[in-house]
Amino acid sequence: MVAIAPSLLAADMANLGDELRAVSPRADYIHLDVMDGHFVPNLSYGPAVIAGLRPLSDKPFDVHLMIENPEQWVAHYAEAGADIISVHWEATNHADRLLQSIKDLGKKAGIALNPATPVGVITDILDKIDMVVVMSVNPGFGGQKYISNANRKLQDLRKIIGTRDILLEVDGGVTAQTAPQAVQAGADILVAGSSIFANGDCKSDNYNEAIDALKIFQGE
């Protein structure tokens, strides 16, 4: 069954704790986009905020580092409470070493691929990867439209991964309309921000309904 990871980037930042509590009941993961204003043209939150949120949910924290020099920061996010730490292929010259350092911290290691990055780059680091994040938008801002080429990349990655125990996540523009395409292409985890939080007001019922809309095609 595909998992849903609400992205707090689209939540009400003035009420982030309440938003997390409200979305947690039906979420499978909590997706946390970390932006530094350099690797992507936007800023979000850092390890102190994530550490503050950690006691408010028992769901796995899926921390997506959209930052330069991730080598300097992975230990801080591990300490803050991340369960999965994903770094961008494009942000490091030493992906093998960086992924191993995440695993040495006792966390699952993910590699994120921008829309223009070919899937073949992961071939020689498969033994270090617990998750591949396919960006279906150009990273930096929420509310963008799903890039349909992501579906082909998901299909290609599913073939490369084969029987290995590696999760395949798609991030960006996921809605009730695009989710079926991503799942059919092979996604295990759907990251959804605006499609969950856009019409919410920190109430679990609203977010449960939005998450269910992403799952309804799966027969739930």
PDB file of C-alpha atoms in Angstrom:
ATOM      1  CA  MET A   1       0.000   0.000   0.000  1.00  0.00           C
ATOM      2  CA  VAL A   2       1.373   3.402  -0.948  1.00  0.00           C
ATOM      3  CA  ALA A   3       2.195   5.721   1.958  1.00  0.00           C
ATOM      4  CA  ILE A   4       1.291   9.406   2.293  1.00  0.00           C
ATOM      5  CA  ALA A   5       3.804  11.930   3.644  1.00  0.00           C
ATOM      6  CA  PRO A   6       2.223  15.350   4.283  1.00  0.00           C
ATOM      7  CA  SER A   7       4.746  18.133   3.719  1.00  0.00           C
ATOM      8  CA  LEU A   8       4.740  20.704   6.491  1.00  0.00           C
ATOM      9  CA  LEU A   9       6.174  23.265   4.079  1.00  0.00           C
ATOM     10  CA  ALA A  10       2.566  23.920   3.020  1.00  0.00           C
ATOM     11  CA  ALA A  11       1.241  24.123   6.575  1.00  0.00           C
ATOM     12  CA  ASP A  12       0.436  27.274   8.553  1.00  0.00           C
ATOM     13  CA  MET A  13       3.870  28.222   9.873  1.00  0.00           C
ATOM     14  CA  ALA A  14       2.341  30.274  12.684  1.00  0.00           C
ATOM     15  CA  ASN A  15       0.652  27.131  14.008  1.00  0.00           C
ATOM     16  CA  LEU A  16       3.104  24.439  12.985  1.00  0.00           C
ATOM     17  CA  GLY A  17       2.703  22.319  16.114  1.00  0.00           C
ATOM     18  CA  ASP A  18      -1.081  22.276  15.799  1.00  0.00           C
ATOM     19  CA  GLU A  19      -0.798  21.486  12.098  1.00  0.00           C
ATOM     20  CA  LEU A  20       1.469  18.533  12.842  1.00  0.00           C
ATOM     21  CA  ARG A  21      -0.891  17.152  15.481  1.00  0.00           C
ATOM     22  CA  ALA A  22      -3.858  17.538  13.128  1.00  0.00           C
ATOM     23  CA  VAL A  23      -2.279  15.811  10.144  1.00  0.00           C
ATOM     24  CA  SER A  24      -0.579  12.975  12.023  1.00  0.00           C
ATOM     25  CA  PRO A  25      -3.525  10.568  12.532  1.00  0.00           C
ATOM     26  CA  ARG A  26      -3.781   9.540   8.866  1.00  0.00           C
ATOM     27  CA  ALA A  27      -0.207  10.335   7.791  1.00  0.00           C
ATOM     28  CA  ASP A  28       2.315   7.543   7.278  1.00  0.00           C
ATOM     29  CA  TYR A  29       5.329   9.859   7.358  1.00  0.00           C
ATOM     30  CA  ILE A  30       5.849  13.540   8.100  1.00  0.00           C
ATOM     31  CA  HIS A  31       7.832  15.238   5.337  1.00  0.00           C
ATOM     32  CA  LEU A  32      10.034  18.156   6.373  1.00  0.00           C
ATOM     33  CA  ASP A  33      11.593  20.261   3.613  1.00  0.00           C
ATOM     34  CA  VAL A  34      14.735  22.056   4.746  1.00  0.00           C
ATOM     35  CA  MET A  35      15.735  24.968   2.483  1.00  0.00           C
ATOM     36  CA  ASP A  36      18.751  27.232   2.860  1.00  0.00           C
ATOM     37  CA  GLY A  37      18.152  30.007   0.330  1.00  0.00           C
ATOM     38  CA  HIS A  38      21.239  28.895  -1.620  1.00  0.00           C
ATOM     39  CA  PHE A  39      20.678  25.441  -3.088  1.00  0.00           C
ATOM     40  CA  VAL A  40      17.066  26.524  -3.627  1.00  0.00           C
ATOM     41  CA  PRO A  41      15.682  30.089  -3.714  1.00  0.00           C
ATOM     42  CA  ASN A  42      13.719  29.832  -0.487  1.00  0.00           C
ATOM     43  CA  LEU A  43      14.127  29.419   3.266  1.00  0.00           C
ATOM     44  CA  SER A  44      12.159  27.145   5.582  1.00  0.00           C
ATOM     45  CA  TYR A  45      13.222  25.806   8.987  1.00  0.00           C
ATOM     46  CA  GLY A  46      16.231  24.227  10.647  1.00  0.00           C
ATOM     47  CA  PRO A  47      17.102  21.546  13.195  1.00  0.00           C
ATOM     48  CA  ALA A  48      15.820  23.519  16.196  1.00  0.00           C
ATOM     49  CA  VAL A  49      12.304  23.654  14.754  1.00  0.00           C
ATOM     50  CA  ILE A  50      12.366  19.956  13.877  1.00  0.00           C
ATOM     51  CA  ALA A  51      13.583  19.091  17.378  1.00  0.00           C
ATOM     52  CA  GLY A  52      10.691  21.107  18.792  1.00  0.00           C
ATOM     53  CA  LEU A  53       8.177  19.282  16.612  1.00  0.00           C
ATOM     54  CA  ARG A  54       9.555  15.803  17.296  1.00  0.00           C
ATOM     55  CA  PRO A  55       7.607  15.159  20.554  1.00  0.00           C
ATOM     56  CA  LEU A  56       4.308  16.072  18.881  1.00  0.00           C
ATOM     57  CA  SER A  57       4.028  13.074  16.551  1.00  0.00           C
ATOM     58  CA  ASP A  58       5.011   9.414  16.619  1.00  0.00           C
ATOM     59  CA  LYS A  59       5.162   9.218  12.816  1.00  0.00           C
ATOM     60  CA  PRO A  60       8.559   8.851  11.105  1.00  0.00           C
ATOM     61  CA  PHE A  61      10.157  12.186  10.232  1.00  0.00           C
ATOM     62  CA  ASP A  62      11.205  12.210   6.570  1.00  0.00           C
ATOM     63  CA  VAL A  63      13.693  15.107   6.400  1.00  0.00           C
ATOM     64  CA  HIS A  64      14.539  16.362   2.911  1.00  0.00           C
ATOM     65  CA  LEU A  65      17.670  18.532   2.856  1.00  0.00           C
ATOM     66  CA  MET A  66      17.563  21.002  -0.028  1.00  0.00           C
ATOM     67  CA  ILE A  67      20.760  22.672   1.095  1.00  0.00           C
ATOM     68  CA  GLU A  68      24.343  23.276   0.115  1.00  0.00           C
ATOM     69  CA  ASN A  69      27.097  21.504   2.061  1.00  0.00           C
ATOM     70  CA  PRO A  70      24.778  18.802   3.485  1.00  0.00           C
ATOM     71  CA  GLU A  71      27.846  17.043   4.909  1.00  0.00           C
ATOM     72  CA  GLN A  72      28.034  19.742   7.573  1.00  0.00           C
ATOM     73  CA  TRP A  73      24.423  19.320   8.639  1.00  0.00           C
ATOM     74  CA  VAL A  74      23.292  15.700   8.575  1.00  0.00           C
ATOM     75  CA  ALA A  75      24.410  15.050  12.170  1.00  0.00           C
ATOM     76  CA  HIS A  76      22.363  18.033  13.386  1.00  0.00           C
ATOM     77  CA  TYR A  77      19.206  16.744  11.724  1.00  0.00           C
ATOM     78  CA  ALA A  78      19.821  13.243  13.013  1.00  0.00           C
ATOM     79  CA  GLU A  79      20.072  14.656  16.524  1.00  0.00           C
ATOM     80  CA  ALA A  80      16.922  16.733  15.952  1.00  0.00           C
ATOM     81  CA  GLY A  81      14.884  13.575  15.405  1.00  0.00           C
ATOM     82  CA  ALA A  82      14.972  12.703  11.707  1.00  0.00           C
ATOM     83  CA  ASP A  83      14.258   9.069  10.869  1.00  0.00           C
ATOM     84  CA  ILE A  84      15.072   9.407   7.177  1.00  0.00           C
ATOM     85  CA  ILE A  85      17.515  12.001   5.837  1.00  0.00           C
ATOM     86  CA  SER A  86      17.502  12.646   2.097  1.00  0.00           C
ATOM     87  CA  VAL A  87      20.201  14.691   0.400  1.00  0.00           C
ATOM     88  CA  HIS A  88      20.362  15.900  -3.178  1.00  0.00           C
ATOM     89  CA  TRP A  89      22.664  14.234  -5.660  1.00  0.00           C
ATOM     90  CA  GLU A  90      23.283  17.709  -7.088  1.00  0.00           C
ATOM     91  CA  ALA A  91      24.407  19.142  -3.720  1.00  0.00           C
ATOM     92  CA  THR A  92      27.373  16.875  -3.019  1.00  0.00           C
ATOM     93  CA  ASN A  93      30.522  15.695  -4.760  1.00  0.00           C
ATOM     94  CA  HIS A  94      30.749  12.637  -2.528  1.00  0.00           C
ATOM     95  CA  ALA A  95      27.336  10.981  -2.446  1.00  0.00           C
ATOM     96  CA  ASP A  96      28.684   7.569  -1.426  1.00  0.00           C
ATOM     97  CA  ARG A  97      30.496   8.945   1.604  1.00  0.00           C
ATOM     98  CA  LEU A  98      27.623  11.227   2.603  1.00  0.00           C
ATOM     99  CA  LEU A  99      25.022   8.477   2.443  1.00  0.00           C
ATOM    100  CA  GLN A 100      27.240   6.197   4.506  1.00  0.00           C
ATOM    101  CA  SER A 101      27.623   8.922   7.123  1.00  0.00           C
ATOM    102  CA  ILE A 102      23.839   9.136   7.431  1.00  0.00           C
ATOM    103  CA  LYS A 103      23.607   5.380   7.916  1.00  0.00           C
ATOM    104  CA  ASP A 104      26.425   5.538  10.485  1.00  0.00           C
ATOM    105  CA  LEU A 105      24.221   7.957  12.451  1.00  0.00           C
ATOM    106  CA  GLY A 106      21.599   5.219  12.644  1.00  0.00           C
ATOM    107  CA  LYS A 107      19.246   6.851  10.147  1.00  0.00           C
ATOM    108  CA  LYS A 108      17.848   5.759   6.798  1.00  0.00           C
ATOM    109  CA  ALA A 109      19.576   7.459   3.868  1.00  0.00           C
ATOM    110  CA  GLY A 110      17.801   8.909   0.847  1.00  0.00           C
ATOM    111  CA  ILE A 111      19.039  10.444  -2.377  1.00  0.00           C
ATOM    112  CA  ALA A 112      16.919  13.092  -4.125  1.00  0.00           C
ATOM    113  CA  LEU A 113      17.045  13.700  -7.882  1.00  0.00           C
ATOM    114  CA  ASN A 114      16.048  16.980  -9.508  1.00  0.00           C
ATOM    115  CA  PRO A 115      13.853  16.826 -12.640  1.00  0.00           C
ATOM    116  CA  ALA A 116      16.826  17.188 -15.009  1.00  0.00           C
ATOM    117  CA  THR A 117      19.033  14.624 -13.240  1.00  0.00           C
ATOM    118  CA  PRO A 118      19.182  11.213 -14.966  1.00  0.00           C
ATOM    119  CA  VAL A 119      18.224   8.196 -12.901  1.00  0.00           C
ATOM    120  CA  GLY A 120      21.393   6.293 -13.803  1.00  0.00           C
ATOM    121  CA  VAL A 121      23.460   8.302 -11.304  1.00  0.00           C
ATOM    122  CA  ILE A 122      22.296   6.031  -8.480  1.00  0.00           C
ATOM    123  CA  THR A 123      23.628   2.817 -10.026  1.00  0.00           C
ATOM    124  CA  ASP A 124      26.900   2.764  -8.101  1.00  0.00           C
ATOM    125  CA  ILE A 125      25.403   3.794  -4.730  1.00  0.00           C
ATOM    126  CA  LEU A 126      22.480   1.381  -4.519  1.00  0.00           C
ATOM    127  CA  ASP A 127      24.023  -0.358  -1.523  1.00  0.00           C
ATOM    128  CA  LYS A 128      23.961   2.931   0.415  1.00  0.00           C
ATOM    129  CA  ILE A 129      20.390   3.988  -0.399  1.00  0.00           C
ATOM    130  CA  ASP A 130      17.230   3.331   1.612  1.00  0.00           C
ATOM    131  CA  MET A 131      15.078   5.707  -0.442  1.00  0.00           C
ATOM    132  CA  VAL A 132      15.136   7.574  -3.761  1.00  0.00           C
ATOM    133  CA  VAL A 133      13.218  10.857  -3.947  1.00  0.00           C
ATOM    134  CA  VAL A 134      12.024  11.773  -7.433  1.00  0.00           C
ATOM    135  CA  MET A 135      11.395  15.495  -7.650  1.00  0.00           C
ATOM    136  CA  SER A 136       8.279  16.036  -9.741  1.00  0.00           C
ATOM    137  CA  VAL A 137       8.738  19.818  -9.494  1.00  0.00           C
ATOM    138  CA  ASN A 138      11.837  21.965  -9.444  1.00  0.00           C
ATOM    139  CA  PRO A 139      12.619  22.281  -5.719  1.00  0.00           C
ATOM    140  CA  GLY A 140      12.202  25.471  -3.765  1.00  0.00           C
ATOM    141  CA  PHE A 141       8.517  26.302  -3.603  1.00  0.00           C
ATOM    142  CA  GLY A 142       5.260  24.542  -2.853  1.00  0.00           C
ATOM    143  CA  GLY A 143       2.172  24.651  -5.024  1.00  0.00           C
ATOM    144  CA  GLN A 144       3.867  23.838  -8.338  1.00  0.00           C
ATOM    145  CA  LYS A 145       2.384  21.642 -11.059  1.00  0.00           C
ATOM    146  CA  TYR A 146       3.445  18.016 -11.378  1.00  0.00           C
ATOM    147  CA  ILE A 147       6.055  17.406 -14.095  1.00  0.00           C
ATOM    148  CA  SER A 148       4.731  14.365 -15.936  1.00  0.00           C
ATOM    149  CA  ASN A 149       8.215  13.172 -16.912  1.00  0.00           C
ATOM    150  CA  ALA A 150       8.539  12.089 -13.280  1.00  0.00           C
ATOM    151  CA  ASN A 151       6.378   9.079 -14.104  1.00  0.00           C
ATOM    152  CA  ARG A 152       8.914   7.769 -16.616  1.00  0.00           C
ATOM    153  CA  LYS A 153      11.694   8.315 -14.096  1.00  0.00           C
ATOM    154  CA  LEU A 154       9.732   6.362 -11.491  1.00  0.00           C
ATOM    155  CA  GLN A 155       9.315   3.490 -13.935  1.00  0.00           C
ATOM    156  CA  ASP A 156      13.017   3.508 -14.797  1.00  0.00           C
ATOM    157  CA  LEU A 157      14.039   3.629 -11.148  1.00  0.00           C
ATOM    158  CA  ARG A 158      11.735   0.732 -10.306  1.00  0.00           C
ATOM    159  CA  LYS A 159      13.632  -1.344 -12.854  1.00  0.00           C
ATOM    160  CA  ILE A 160      17.018  -0.238 -11.484  1.00  0.00           C
ATOM    161  CA  ILE A 161      15.997  -0.934  -7.878  1.00  0.00           C
ATOM    162  CA  GLY A 162      14.630  -4.362  -8.727  1.00  0.00           C
ATOM    163  CA  THR A 163      14.139  -6.489  -5.621  1.00  0.00           C
ATOM    164  CA  ARG A 164      16.293  -4.309  -3.380  1.00  0.00           C
ATOM    165  CA  ASP A 165      14.701  -2.933  -0.214  1.00  0.00           C
ATOM    166  CA  ILE A 166      14.678   0.676  -1.414  1.00  0.00           C
ATOM    167  CA  LEU A 167      11.667   2.980  -1.140  1.00  0.00           C
ATOM    168  CA  LEU A 168      10.655   5.156  -4.082  1.00  0.00           C
ATOM    169  CA  GLU A 169       9.197   8.543  -3.143  1.00  0.00           C
ATOM    170  CA  VAL A 170       7.745  11.236  -5.401  1.00  0.00           C
ATOM    171  CA  ASP A 171       7.746  14.853  -4.224  1.00  0.00           C
ATOM    172  CA  GLY A 172       5.950  17.808  -5.768  1.00  0.00           C
ATOM    173  CA  GLY A 173       2.575  18.556  -7.301  1.00  0.00           C
ATOM    174  CA  VAL A 174       0.919  15.433  -5.910  1.00  0.00           C
ATOM    175  CA  THR A 175      -2.862  15.714  -5.963  1.00  0.00           C
ATOM    176  CA  ALA A 176      -5.792  13.342  -6.220  1.00  0.00           C
ATOM    177  CA  GLN A 177      -5.397  13.670  -9.999  1.00  0.00           C
ATOM    178  CA  THR A 178      -1.636  13.018 -10.252  1.00  0.00           C
ATOM    179  CA  ALA A 179      -1.323  10.476  -7.428  1.00  0.00           C
ATOM    180  CA  PRO A 180      -2.719   7.532  -9.464  1.00  0.00           C
ATOM    181  CA  GLN A 181      -0.125   8.174 -12.185  1.00  0.00           C
ATOM    182  CA  ALA A 182       2.724   8.143  -9.675  1.00  0.00           C
ATOM    183  CA  VAL A 183       1.523   4.974  -7.986  1.00  0.00           C
ATOM    184  CA  GLN A 184       1.053   3.201 -11.307  1.00  0.00           C
ATOM    185  CA  ALA A 185       4.601   4.232 -12.225  1.00  0.00           C
ATOM    186  CA  GLY A 186       5.950   2.621  -9.069  1.00  0.00           C
ATOM    187  CA  ALA A 187       5.959   5.151  -6.226  1.00  0.00           C
ATOM    188  CA  ASP A 188       5.861   3.819  -2.654  1.00  0.00           C
ATOM    189  CA  ILE A 189       5.497   7.196  -0.908  1.00  0.00           C
ATOM    190  CA  LEU A 190       3.607  10.284  -2.054  1.00  0.00           C
ATOM    191  CA  VAL A 191       4.700  13.625  -0.612  1.00  0.00           C
ATOM    192  CA  ALA A 192       1.767  16.047  -0.641  1.00  0.00           C
ATOM    193  CA  GLY A 193       1.717  19.607   0.646  1.00  0.00           C
ATOM    194  CA  SER A 194      -0.755  22.056  -0.849  1.00  0.00           C
ATOM    195  CA  SER A 195      -3.278  19.341  -1.743  1.00  0.00           C
ATOM    196  CA  ILE A 196      -3.557  18.483   1.964  1.00  0.00           C
ATOM    197  CA  PHE A 197      -3.054  21.793   3.758  1.00  0.00           C
ATOM    198  CA  ALA A 198      -4.522  24.332   1.318  1.00  0.00           C
ATOM    199  CA  ASN A 199      -8.050  24.276   2.735  1.00  0.00           C
ATOM    200  CA  GLY A 200      -7.254  23.221   6.279  1.00  0.00           C
ATOM    201  CA  ASP A 201      -7.438  25.037   9.569  1.00  0.00           C
ATOM    202  CA  CYS A 202      -5.523  22.773  11.963  1.00  0.00           C
ATOM    203  CA  LYS A 203      -8.479  20.360  12.154  1.00  0.00           C
ATOM    204  CA  SER A 204      -7.866  16.634  11.819  1.00  0.00           C
ATOM    205  CA  ASP A 205     -11.140  16.018   9.951  1.00  0.00           C
ATOM    206  CA  ASN A 206     -10.121  18.342   7.114  1.00  0.00           C
ATOM    207  CA  TYR A 207      -6.717  16.734   6.720  1.00  0.00           C
ATOM    208  CA  ASN A 208      -8.034  13.198   7.030  1.00  0.00           C
ATOM    209  CA  GLU A 209     -10.387  13.917   4.145  1.00  0.00           C
ATOM    210  CA  ALA A 210      -7.563  15.326   2.011  1.00  0.00           C
ATOM    211  CA  ILE A 211      -5.323  12.325   2.700  1.00  0.00           C
ATOM    212  CA  ASP A 212      -8.174   9.943   1.983  1.00  0.00           C
ATOM    213  CA  ALA A 213      -8.627  11.636  -1.406  1.00  0.00           C
ATOM    214  CA  LEU A 214      -5.063  10.577  -2.239  1.00  0.00           C
ATOM    215  CA  LYS A 215      -5.769   7.014  -1.127  1.00  0.00           C
ATOM    216  CA  ILE A 216      -9.265   6.438  -2.459  1.00  0.00           C
ATOM    217  CA  PHE A 217      -8.079   5.051  -5.782  1.00  0.00           C
ATOM    218  CA  GLN A 218      -6.236   2.330  -3.865  1.00  0.00           C
ATOM    219  CA  GLY A 219      -9.487   0.818  -2.670  1.00  0.00           C
ATOM    220  CA  GLU A 220      -9.437   2.033   0.937  1.00  0.00           C
TER     221      GLU A 220
END
